[in-house]
Coordinates of C-alpha atoms (C1' of nucleotides) in Angstrom, one line a residue:
Chain A
M1 CA 17.1 -80.5 -9.6
T2 CA 14.1 -81.6 -12.1
T3 CA 14.8 -83.1 -14.9
P4 CA 13.7 -80.5 -17.9
Q5 CA 10.8 -81.8 -19.3
G6 CA 11.2 -84.1 -23.1
R7 CA 14.6 -85.2 -22.6
A8 CA 15.5 -88.2 -22.6
G9 CA 17.2 -90.1 -19.9
T10 CA 16.7 -91.7 -17.0
K11 CA 14.1 -89.5 -14.5
G12 CA 15.3 -91.1 -11.5
V13 CA 12.7 -93.4 -11.1
P14 CA 14.3 -97.0 -9.9
R15 CA 12.8 -99.3 -12.0
P16 CA 10.9 -101.5 -9.4
R17 CA 9.2 -98.4 -8.5
R18 CA 7.5 -97.2 -12.1
E19 CA 6.5 -100.9 -12.4
Q20 CA 4.3 -100.2 -9.5
Q21 CA 3.5 -96.7 -11.3
I22 CA 2.7 -98.6 -14.7
L23 CA 0.9 -102.0 -13.3
A24 CA -1.5 -99.3 -10.8
A25 CA -2.2 -97.4 -13.7
A26 CA -2.7 -100.0 -16.4
T27 CA -4.6 -101.4 -13.5
E28 CA -7.1 -98.4 -13.5
E29 CA -7.1 -97.8 -17.4
F30 CA -7.9 -101.5 -18.0
G31 CA -10.6 -101.6 -15.6
R32 CA -12.3 -98.6 -16.2
H33 CA -12.5 -98.9 -20.4
G34 CA -12.3 -102.6 -20.8
Y35 CA -9.5 -104.4 -22.5
A36 CA -10.1 -103.4 -26.1
S37 CA -11.1 -99.0 -25.6
A38 CA -7.7 -99.0 -23.1
S39 CA -4.5 -97.1 -25.3
L40 CA -1.3 -97.7 -24.4
A41 CA -0.8 -94.1 -24.6
A42 CA -3.5 -93.2 -21.9
I43 CA -1.9 -95.5 -19.4
A44 CA 1.8 -93.8 -20.5
A45 CA 0.2 -90.2 -20.5
R46 CA -0.9 -91.1 -16.7
V47 CA 1.8 -92.5 -15.5
G48 CA 4.3 -89.3 -17.2
V49 CA 6.3 -92.0 -20.0
T50 CA 6.5 -93.0 -23.4
K51 CA 4.3 -95.7 -24.5
T52 CA 8.6 -98.0 -26.0
L53 CA 8.3 -97.9 -21.8
L54 CA 5.4 -100.2 -21.1
H55 CA 6.8 -102.5 -23.9
Q56 CA 10.3 -102.4 -22.9
Y57 CA 9.1 -103.3 -19.3
F58 CA 5.9 -105.5 -19.6
G59 CA 6.3 -106.3 -23.5
A60 CA 3.0 -106.8 -25.6
K61 CA -0.3 -104.8 -24.5
Q62 CA -1.6 -108.6 -23.1
D63 CA 1.3 -109.0 -21.4
L64 CA 0.6 -105.8 -19.6
F65 CA -2.8 -107.0 -19.2
L66 CA -1.7 -110.1 -17.4
A67 CA 0.8 -108.2 -15.4
C68 CA -2.1 -106.4 -14.0
L69 CA -4.4 -108.9 -14.3
N70 CA -2.3 -112.2 -12.1
P71 CA -1.8 -110.1 -8.2
V72 CA -5.4 -108.9 -8.5
G73 CA -6.7 -112.4 -8.9
D74 CA -4.2 -114.5 -7.1
Q75 CA -5.3 -111.8 -4.1
L76 CA -9.1 -112.4 -4.6
L77 CA -9.2 -116.3 -4.9
D78 CA -6.9 -116.1 -1.6
A79 CA -9.1 -113.8 0.4
M80 CA -12.7 -115.0 -1.0
R81 CA -10.5 -118.8 0.6
A82 CA -10.0 -117.8 3.5
A83 CA -13.3 -115.9 4.4
M84 CA -15.0 -119.3 3.3
A85 CA -13.0 -121.3 5.0
E86 CA -13.8 -118.9 7.9
G87 CA -17.5 -119.0 8.7
D88 CA -18.8 -122.4 8.7
A89 CA -20.3 -123.4 5.2
T90 CA -23.9 -123.4 5.7
A91 CA -24.1 -120.0 8.0
A92 CA -26.3 -116.6 6.6
R93 CA -23.2 -114.6 7.6
T94 CA -20.8 -116.6 4.9
P95 CA -21.6 -113.8 2.4
L96 CA -20.9 -110.5 4.1
L97 CA -17.4 -112.5 5.3
V98 CA -16.7 -113.4 1.5
L99 CA -17.7 -109.9 0.5
R100 CA -15.3 -108.7 2.9
A101 CA -13.1 -110.4 2.3
I102 CA -13.9 -109.1 -1.6
F103 CA -13.3 -104.9 -0.6
S104 CA -10.5 -105.9 1.7
A105 CA -8.7 -107.6 -1.1
L106 CA -9.5 -104.5 -3.7
D107 CA -8.8 -101.7 -1.7
G108 CA -6.3 -100.0 -3.5
R109 CA -6.5 -101.5 -6.9
R110 CA -10.8 -101.3 -6.7
E111 CA -10.9 -101.1 -10.4
G112 CA -9.2 -104.7 -10.6
W113 CA -12.4 -106.2 -9.6
F114 CA -13.2 -105.1 -13.7
V115 CA -10.0 -106.3 -14.8
L116 CA -11.1 -109.7 -14.2
Y117 CA -14.7 -109.8 -15.5
D118 CA -13.5 -107.9 -18.5
A119 CA -16.3 -109.0 -21.3
S120 CA -13.9 -107.0 -24.0
L121 CA -10.9 -109.7 -23.8
P122 CA -10.4 -110.6 -27.5
A123 CA -11.0 -114.3 -27.6
D124 CA -9.0 -116.9 -27.8
S125 CA -6.4 -115.2 -26.1
E126 CA -4.0 -115.7 -23.3
P127 CA -6.1 -113.0 -21.5
A128 CA -8.9 -114.4 -21.6
R129 CA -7.9 -118.1 -21.4
T130 CA -6.4 -116.4 -17.8
A131 CA -9.2 -114.7 -17.1
A132 CA -11.4 -117.2 -17.3
R133 CA -9.7 -119.6 -15.6
Y134 CA -9.9 -117.3 -12.4
R135 CA -12.8 -116.6 -13.1
T136 CA -13.8 -120.1 -13.0
A137 CA -12.0 -120.9 -9.3
I138 CA -13.5 -118.4 -8.2
D139 CA -17.4 -119.3 -9.9
Q140 CA -16.2 -122.7 -8.3
L141 CA -16.3 -121.1 -4.4
A142 CA -19.7 -119.6 -5.1
A143 CA -21.3 -122.1 -6.4
T144 CA -20.2 -124.2 -3.4
G145 CA -22.0 -121.5 -1.2
T146 CA -24.9 -120.2 -3.6
A147 CA -25.8 -124.3 -3.7
D148 CA -25.5 -124.6 0.1
L149 CA -27.7 -121.5 0.2
L150 CA -30.4 -123.1 -2.6
R151 CA -30.4 -126.6 -0.6
A152 CA -31.0 -125.3 2.3
T153 CA -33.8 -124.0 1.2
G154 CA -34.8 -126.7 -0.7
S155 CA -34.8 -125.5 -4.4
P156 CA -33.4 -128.3 -6.5
D157 CA -32.9 -127.0 -9.7
P158 CA -29.4 -127.0 -10.8
L159 CA -30.2 -124.2 -13.3
D160 CA -32.0 -122.6 -9.8
A161 CA -28.1 -122.6 -8.9
D162 CA -26.5 -121.9 -11.5
A163 CA -28.8 -118.1 -12.0
L164 CA -27.9 -117.2 -8.8
K165 CA -24.2 -117.9 -9.1
Y166 CA -24.9 -115.6 -12.0
A167 CA -26.5 -113.4 -9.7
W168 CA -24.0 -113.0 -7.2
R169 CA -21.3 -112.4 -9.1
G170 CA -23.4 -109.4 -10.4
L171 CA -24.7 -108.5 -7.5
V172 CA -21.2 -108.5 -6.4
S173 CA -20.2 -106.6 -9.3
A174 CA -22.3 -103.4 -8.7
L175 CA -21.6 -102.8 -5.6
V176 CA -17.5 -102.3 -6.2
R177 CA -19.0 -100.1 -8.7
W178 CA -21.0 -98.1 -6.6
W179 CA -18.1 -98.3 -4.0
I180 CA -15.7 -97.0 -7.0
N181 CA -17.9 -93.3 -7.6
H182 CA -17.8 -92.9 -3.8
P183 CA -13.6 -93.5 -3.0
D184 CA -14.2 -92.4 0.3
Q185 CA -16.1 -95.5 2.1
S186 CA -13.6 -97.7 3.6
P187 CA -13.9 -101.4 2.5
D188 CA -14.9 -101.7 5.9
A189 CA -18.0 -99.8 5.8
M190 CA -19.2 -100.5 2.9
A191 CA -18.9 -104.6 4.2
D192 CA -21.2 -102.9 7.0
R193 CA -24.2 -101.2 4.4
C194 CA -23.7 -104.4 2.7
A195 CA -24.7 -106.2 5.8
R196 CA -27.8 -103.1 6.3
L197 CA -29.0 -103.6 2.6
F198 CA -28.8 -107.7 3.0
A199 CA -31.2 -107.9 6.8
A200 CA -33.4 -105.1 4.8
T201 CA -33.9 -106.9 1.3
G202 CA -33.8 -110.2 3.2
R203 CA -36.6 -108.8 5.2
A204 CA -38.8 -107.4 2.3
F205 CA -39.1 -110.8 1.2
D206 CA -39.3 -113.3 4.0
Chain B
M1 CA -32.0 -119.4 -58.7
T2 CA -30.2 -117.7 -55.8
T3 CA -28.0 -114.7 -56.7
P4 CA -24.6 -115.4 -56.5
Q5 CA -22.7 -113.6 -53.6
G6 CA -20.1 -111.0 -54.7
R7 CA -22.0 -109.6 -57.4
A8 CA -23.4 -106.0 -57.1
G9 CA -26.9 -105.2 -57.5
T10 CA -30.4 -106.1 -55.8
K11 CA -30.7 -109.3 -53.1
G12 CA -34.1 -109.0 -53.7
V13 CA -33.9 -108.0 -49.5
P14 CA -36.7 -104.6 -49.5
R15 CA -35.1 -102.0 -47.8
P16 CA -37.3 -102.0 -44.6
R17 CA -36.7 -105.9 -44.0
R18 CA -32.8 -105.2 -44.3
E19 CA -32.9 -102.2 -42.0
Q20 CA -34.7 -104.4 -39.4
Q21 CA -32.2 -107.2 -39.7
I22 CA -29.4 -104.9 -39.9
L23 CA -31.0 -103.1 -36.1
A24 CA -31.2 -107.2 -35.0
A25 CA -27.4 -108.4 -36.1
A26 CA -25.8 -105.0 -34.8
T27 CA -28.2 -104.6 -31.5
E28 CA -26.4 -108.0 -30.9
E29 CA -23.3 -107.1 -31.3
F30 CA -22.9 -104.3 -30.0
G31 CA -24.5 -105.8 -26.5
R32 CA -21.7 -108.0 -26.6
H33 CA -18.5 -106.7 -27.6
G34 CA -19.3 -102.6 -27.0
Y35 CA -19.6 -99.7 -28.7
A36 CA -16.2 -99.5 -29.0
S37 CA -15.3 -103.2 -29.8
A38 CA -17.9 -103.8 -31.9
S39 CA -17.1 -103.7 -35.7
L40 CA -19.6 -102.4 -38.3
A41 CA -17.9 -104.9 -40.6
A42 CA -18.4 -108.0 -38.1
I43 CA -22.0 -106.3 -38.1
A44 CA -22.4 -106.7 -42.2
A45 CA -20.5 -109.9 -42.6
R46 CA -23.7 -110.8 -40.2
V47 CA -26.2 -109.7 -42.4
G48 CA -24.3 -110.7 -45.3
V49 CA -24.1 -107.0 -46.8
T50 CA -21.6 -105.1 -47.0
K51 CA -20.0 -102.2 -45.0
T52 CA -20.9 -99.4 -47.1
L53 CA -24.8 -100.4 -46.6
L54 CA -24.4 -99.8 -43.0
H55 CA -23.7 -95.7 -43.7
Q56 CA -25.8 -96.2 -46.3
Y57 CA -29.1 -97.5 -44.6
F58 CA -27.9 -95.5 -41.3
G59 CA -25.6 -93.0 -41.6
A60 CA -22.1 -93.4 -39.3
K61 CA -21.2 -95.7 -36.4
Q62 CA -23.3 -93.7 -34.1
D63 CA -26.2 -92.9 -35.2
L64 CA -26.7 -96.8 -35.6
F65 CA -26.0 -97.4 -32.3
L66 CA -28.5 -94.7 -31.9
A67 CA -30.8 -96.5 -34.2
C68 CA -30.2 -99.3 -32.4
L69 CA -30.4 -98.4 -29.0
N70 CA -33.8 -95.6 -28.8
P71 CA -36.4 -98.5 -29.3
V72 CA -35.3 -100.7 -26.5
G73 CA -35.1 -97.5 -24.3
D74 CA -38.1 -96.9 -24.6
Q75 CA -40.2 -100.8 -24.6
L76 CA -37.7 -100.7 -21.8
L77 CA -39.1 -97.6 -20.0
D78 CA -43.1 -98.3 -21.1
A79 CA -42.3 -102.1 -19.9
M80 CA -41.2 -100.3 -16.3
R81 CA -43.6 -98.3 -16.2
A82 CA -46.6 -99.8 -16.9
A83 CA -45.0 -102.7 -14.3
M84 CA -45.0 -99.9 -11.3
A85 CA -48.3 -98.5 -11.7
E86 CA -49.7 -102.1 -11.4
G87 CA -48.8 -103.0 -8.4
D88 CA -49.0 -100.5 -5.5
A89 CA -45.5 -98.9 -4.7
T90 CA -45.1 -100.2 -0.7
A91 CA -45.7 -103.7 -2.3
A92 CA -42.7 -106.6 -2.1
R93 CA -43.5 -108.5 -5.3
T94 CA -42.8 -104.5 -7.2
P95 CA -39.9 -105.9 -8.1
L96 CA -41.4 -109.2 -9.5
L97 CA -43.5 -107.1 -12.0
V98 CA -41.0 -104.8 -12.9
L99 CA -38.2 -108.5 -14.3
R100 CA -40.8 -109.8 -15.2
A101 CA -41.8 -106.7 -17.4
I102 CA -38.2 -105.8 -18.1
F103 CA -37.8 -109.3 -19.7
S104 CA -41.3 -109.6 -21.9
A105 CA -39.6 -106.5 -22.9
L106 CA -36.7 -107.8 -24.0
D107 CA -37.3 -111.2 -25.5
G108 CA -36.6 -111.0 -29.0
R109 CA -33.4 -108.5 -28.6
R110 CA -31.7 -109.8 -24.9
E111 CA -28.9 -107.9 -25.9
G112 CA -30.6 -104.8 -26.1
W113 CA -29.7 -104.1 -22.0
F114 CA -26.0 -104.2 -22.2
V115 CA -26.5 -101.7 -25.4
L116 CA -27.9 -98.9 -23.0
Y117 CA -25.5 -100.1 -19.9
D118 CA -22.5 -99.9 -23.1
A119 CA -19.3 -98.4 -20.3
S120 CA -17.7 -98.6 -23.6
L121 CA -19.0 -95.2 -25.1
P122 CA -17.2 -92.8 -26.3
A123 CA -17.6 -89.8 -23.0
D124 CA -19.0 -86.5 -24.7
S125 CA -20.6 -88.2 -27.6
E126 CA -24.3 -88.6 -28.5
P127 CA -24.8 -92.1 -27.8
A128 CA -23.5 -91.6 -24.2
R129 CA -25.8 -89.0 -23.5
T130 CA -28.7 -90.5 -25.0
A131 CA -27.9 -93.8 -23.3
A132 CA -27.5 -91.7 -20.1
R133 CA -31.0 -90.0 -20.0
Y134 CA -32.5 -93.3 -20.5
R135 CA -30.5 -94.9 -17.7
T136 CA -31.9 -91.7 -15.7
A137 CA -34.9 -92.1 -16.5
I138 CA -35.4 -95.7 -15.4
D139 CA -33.2 -95.0 -12.2
Q140 CA -35.3 -92.8 -11.4
L141 CA -38.0 -95.1 -11.5
A142 CA -36.1 -98.0 -9.5
A143 CA -35.1 -95.3 -7.0
T144 CA -38.8 -94.4 -6.1
G145 CA -38.8 -98.9 -5.9
T146 CA -35.8 -99.1 -3.8
A147 CA -36.5 -96.0 -1.0
D148 CA -39.8 -97.3 -0.3
L149 CA -38.3 -100.7 0.2
L150 CA -35.6 -99.1 2.6
R151 CA -38.2 -96.7 4.3
A152 CA -40.3 -99.6 5.2
T153 CA -37.1 -101.9 6.6
G154 CA -36.6 -98.4 8.1
S155 CA -32.9 -97.9 6.8
P156 CA -32.4 -93.7 6.8
D157 CA -29.2 -93.6 5.2
P158 CA -29.8 -92.3 1.1
L159 CA -26.5 -93.6 0.6
D160 CA -27.9 -97.2 1.6
A161 CA -30.9 -95.9 -1.2
D162 CA -28.2 -95.1 -3.9
A163 CA -26.0 -98.2 -3.2
L164 CA -29.6 -99.9 -3.7
K165 CA -30.4 -99.3 -6.9
Y166 CA -27.2 -99.8 -8.5
A167 CA -27.4 -102.8 -6.6
W168 CA -30.3 -103.8 -7.7
R169 CA -29.4 -102.6 -11.8
G170 CA -26.3 -105.0 -11.3
L171 CA -29.2 -107.9 -10.4
V172 CA -30.7 -107.6 -13.7
S173 CA -28.0 -107.6 -16.0
A174 CA -26.3 -110.2 -14.6
L175 CA -30.0 -112.5 -14.8
V176 CA -29.9 -110.9 -17.9
R177 CA -27.0 -112.1 -19.2
W178 CA -27.4 -115.5 -17.6
W179 CA -30.7 -115.4 -19.8
I180 CA -28.4 -114.5 -22.9
N181 CA -26.8 -117.7 -22.2
H182 CA -29.8 -119.7 -21.3
P183 CA -31.8 -118.8 -24.9
D184 CA -34.0 -121.5 -24.6
Q185 CA -35.7 -119.7 -21.8
S186 CA -39.1 -117.9 -21.9
P187 CA -39.9 -114.7 -20.3
D188 CA -42.2 -115.7 -17.8
A189 CA -39.9 -118.6 -17.1
M190 CA -37.3 -116.5 -16.1
A191 CA -39.3 -114.4 -13.7
D192 CA -40.6 -117.1 -12.4
R193 CA -37.0 -118.3 -11.7
C194 CA -36.2 -115.0 -10.3
A195 CA -38.9 -115.0 -8.5
R196 CA -38.0 -118.8 -7.0
L197 CA -34.6 -116.7 -5.7
F198 CA -35.6 -113.9 -4.5
A199 CA -37.5 -115.7 -1.7
A200 CA -34.7 -118.7 -1.3
T201 CA -32.7 -115.7 -0.5
G202 CA -34.9 -113.2 1.4
R203 CA -35.3 -116.6 3.7
A204 CA -32.1 -117.5 4.5
F205 CA -30.9 -113.2 5.2
D206 CA -34.3 -113.1 7.1
Chain C
dA1 C1' 37.7 -89.5 -15.1
dG2 C1' 35.6 -92.8 -17.3
dG3 C1' 32.9 -97.0 -19.5
dG4 C1' 29.1 -100.1 -18.7
dT5 C1' 24.3 -100.2 -18.3
dA6 C1' 19.9 -98.9 -16.5
dA7 C1' 16.7 -95.7 -17.7
dT8 C1' 13.6 -92.8 -21.6
dG9 C1' 12.2 -90.6 -26.0
dT10 C1' 12.3 -89.8 -31.3
dA11 C1' 10.7 -91.8 -35.3
dC12 C1' 8.9 -94.6 -38.0
dC13 C1' 6.3 -99.1 -39.7
dT14 C1' 2.0 -101.6 -40.2
dG15 C1' -2.7 -103.1 -39.9
dC16 C1' -7.5 -102.4 -38.7
dC17 C1' -11.2 -99.4 -38.4
dG18 C1' -14.4 -95.9 -39.7
dG19 C1' -16.0 -94.1 -43.5
dT20 C1' -16.8 -92.1 -49.5
dA21 C1' -16.9 -92.2 -53.6
dA22 C1' -18.2 -94.3 -57.9
dA23 C1' -18.7 -98.1 -60.3
dT24 C1' -22.6 -102.3 -60.9
dT25 C1' -26.6 -104.8 -61.7
dA26 C1' -31.9 -105.9 -61.0
dG27 C1' -36.6 -104.3 -61.0
dG28 C1' -40.6 -102.1 -61.5
dT29 C1' -42.7 -98.1 -64.5
dT30 C1' -43.4 -96.4 -68.9
Chain D
dA1 C1' -37.7 -102.5 -75.2
dA2 C1' -35.5 -98.2 -72.9
dC3 C1' -35.6 -96.5 -69.1
dC4 C1' -35.5 -94.5 -63.8
dT5 C1' -34.2 -95.8 -59.5
dA6 C1' -33.0 -99.0 -55.6
dA7 C1' -29.7 -101.8 -54.0
dT8 C1' -25.8 -103.1 -53.7
dT9 C1' -20.3 -103.8 -54.0
dT10 C1' -15.6 -102.3 -55.3
dA11 C1' -11.8 -99.6 -55.0
dC12 C1' -10.6 -96.5 -51.6
dC13 C1' -8.7 -92.2 -48.1
dG14 C1' -6.9 -91.2 -43.7
dG15 C1' -6.6 -91.7 -38.5
dC16 C1' -5.6 -94.3 -34.5
dA17 C1' -3.0 -97.4 -32.4
dG18 C1' 0.5 -101.2 -30.7
dG19 C1' 4.2 -102.1 -32.0
dT20 C1' 10.0 -101.2 -33.0
dA21 C1' 14.7 -99.9 -33.9
dC22 C1' 17.5 -97.0 -33.0
dA23 C1' 19.2 -93.0 -30.4
dT24 C1' 19.8 -90.1 -25.8
dT25 C1' 20.5 -89.2 -21.0
dA26 C1' 22.1 -90.2 -16.5
dC27 C1' 23.6 -92.8 -12.3
dC28 C1' 27.1 -96.3 -10.5
dC29 C1' 30.8 -98.7 -10.1
dT30 C1' 36.4 -99.0 -10.6

DNA sequence: AGGGTAATGTACCTGCCGGTAAATTAGGTT
DNA sequence: AACCTAATTTACCGGCAGGTACATTACCCT
C-alpha cells in the first residue's frame, strides 16, 4: 500500500537512493537555470520531497552544488585525459576523440556540463573556486591541444591560442546544449555528427 | 563645488545623460550576471544613484531590461543583415564578414550579446519573448548561412544544419566572451584574429 | 512487543530584493 | 524674490528563498 501523501515519516526510500535522486534533480536544475536562479524548493519538489531533506542530506545550497559538481568534474577530466592520451597529440582527430569522450562522460547527466560552466556562481565562494579549479584543469588540456594545432599551422601569437581555447570551449558548450534539446541522440551519434560537421566546415575554409 | 553625497536634489546631470549612463551600466550588469542574478541596487550603485531613480526613469526591472535589449538587438540585426547582403551568400568569407559586423555593432557595449542570449530570463515574460524574437530573427539569418555551407559540401541531414547553427552561435558567444576579457582589442583586430583562426583550423581538418 | 534510529514533514525565522510613497533640494522662469 | 518643476533621496512594504528547530512516522533489531 502506498504511503499517503503529506504525512511525515519514511516513504521506504533508502538514503543512498534518495541521495542519487536528489543529485540528479539538482544537477539538472542547476545546469538548466544556473546556481543563482535554481531554487531548493524546485529541486525538492521534483524529487517529491521537502526542502528540509536536502539540507539534512547535503547541507546548505553551496554544499549541494558541490555534491553535483564534483562527480561531473572528475568524470569529465578523466574522460578527457584518457581521450587525449589515446591519440598522439598532434593528430587532427584528437578533438573528435575528446568530443566523443565528453559526450560519453556526460550521458545521463548532460546538464552537468553547465554546472561546471555556470556563470552565476557567487564570487569568492567555495563553489566558484572548485568550478574554477576544474575549468582550469580542463583548459590546460585544451590549451595543449589548441597550441599543438596552431603550431602545426604556423600561428605563433599566444593570444590566438588563448582565443582558440575559448572558441573550442564555446563550441563544446553549444553542442552539448543542442544535445540536451535532442534527448534521443546517443553519445556516439553526437560524435559522428560532429565529425561530419568538422569535415564540412573544414572543407569550406581550406 | 561638488554636491555633497547623501543629499537629495539634482546633481546637475540632465535626464538623457543619466538615462544613457543607466542603460550602459544595466547592459553590463545584465550581460555579466544574467537577468535573474543582476540586482537593481548594484546597477544603481555603479551609476552613483539610487534604485528609485531606475524605477522612475525606466519602470520595473523587466522594462529596464527591455530598454537594454532593444537597441542591442536592433543594431545587431541590422549589422548582420548588411553583412550577409554584402558578400554573395555562398562565399566562404561570409561568416567572417558577419563576425566583423557583430564585433563592430557590439563595440562599446560588448556585454549586450549576453543580454540577448540570457538563459536566466523568467519564462513567459515580456523580456523572454522579445529576446526570443531577436534570436529567432538572427537564427534565421544564421540558418541560411549554415544551410548554404552544408549544401555546398553535401550533407543533407537537416539535424546537421540545426546543430551547426547552434555551434556557430556558441562559437560567436565564446569569441565575444574572450573579447570582453581583452578590452584593448579593437573590433577589427578581433575580426582579423578570427580569420587567422578559421584558416588554421580549416587547414587542420581539410 | 518495544525501543532506537532513519526518514520525513510542519512551522517558523531572516535577509535580500523588487517596488512604492513621500519628502527634499536645486535650477530655470516669471 | 517667489515658484514651479525636474532630479534625487529616505524610508518603508511585501514576497520569496535559504536555512533551522522540532515534531512525527515507519522500519529494524532484539
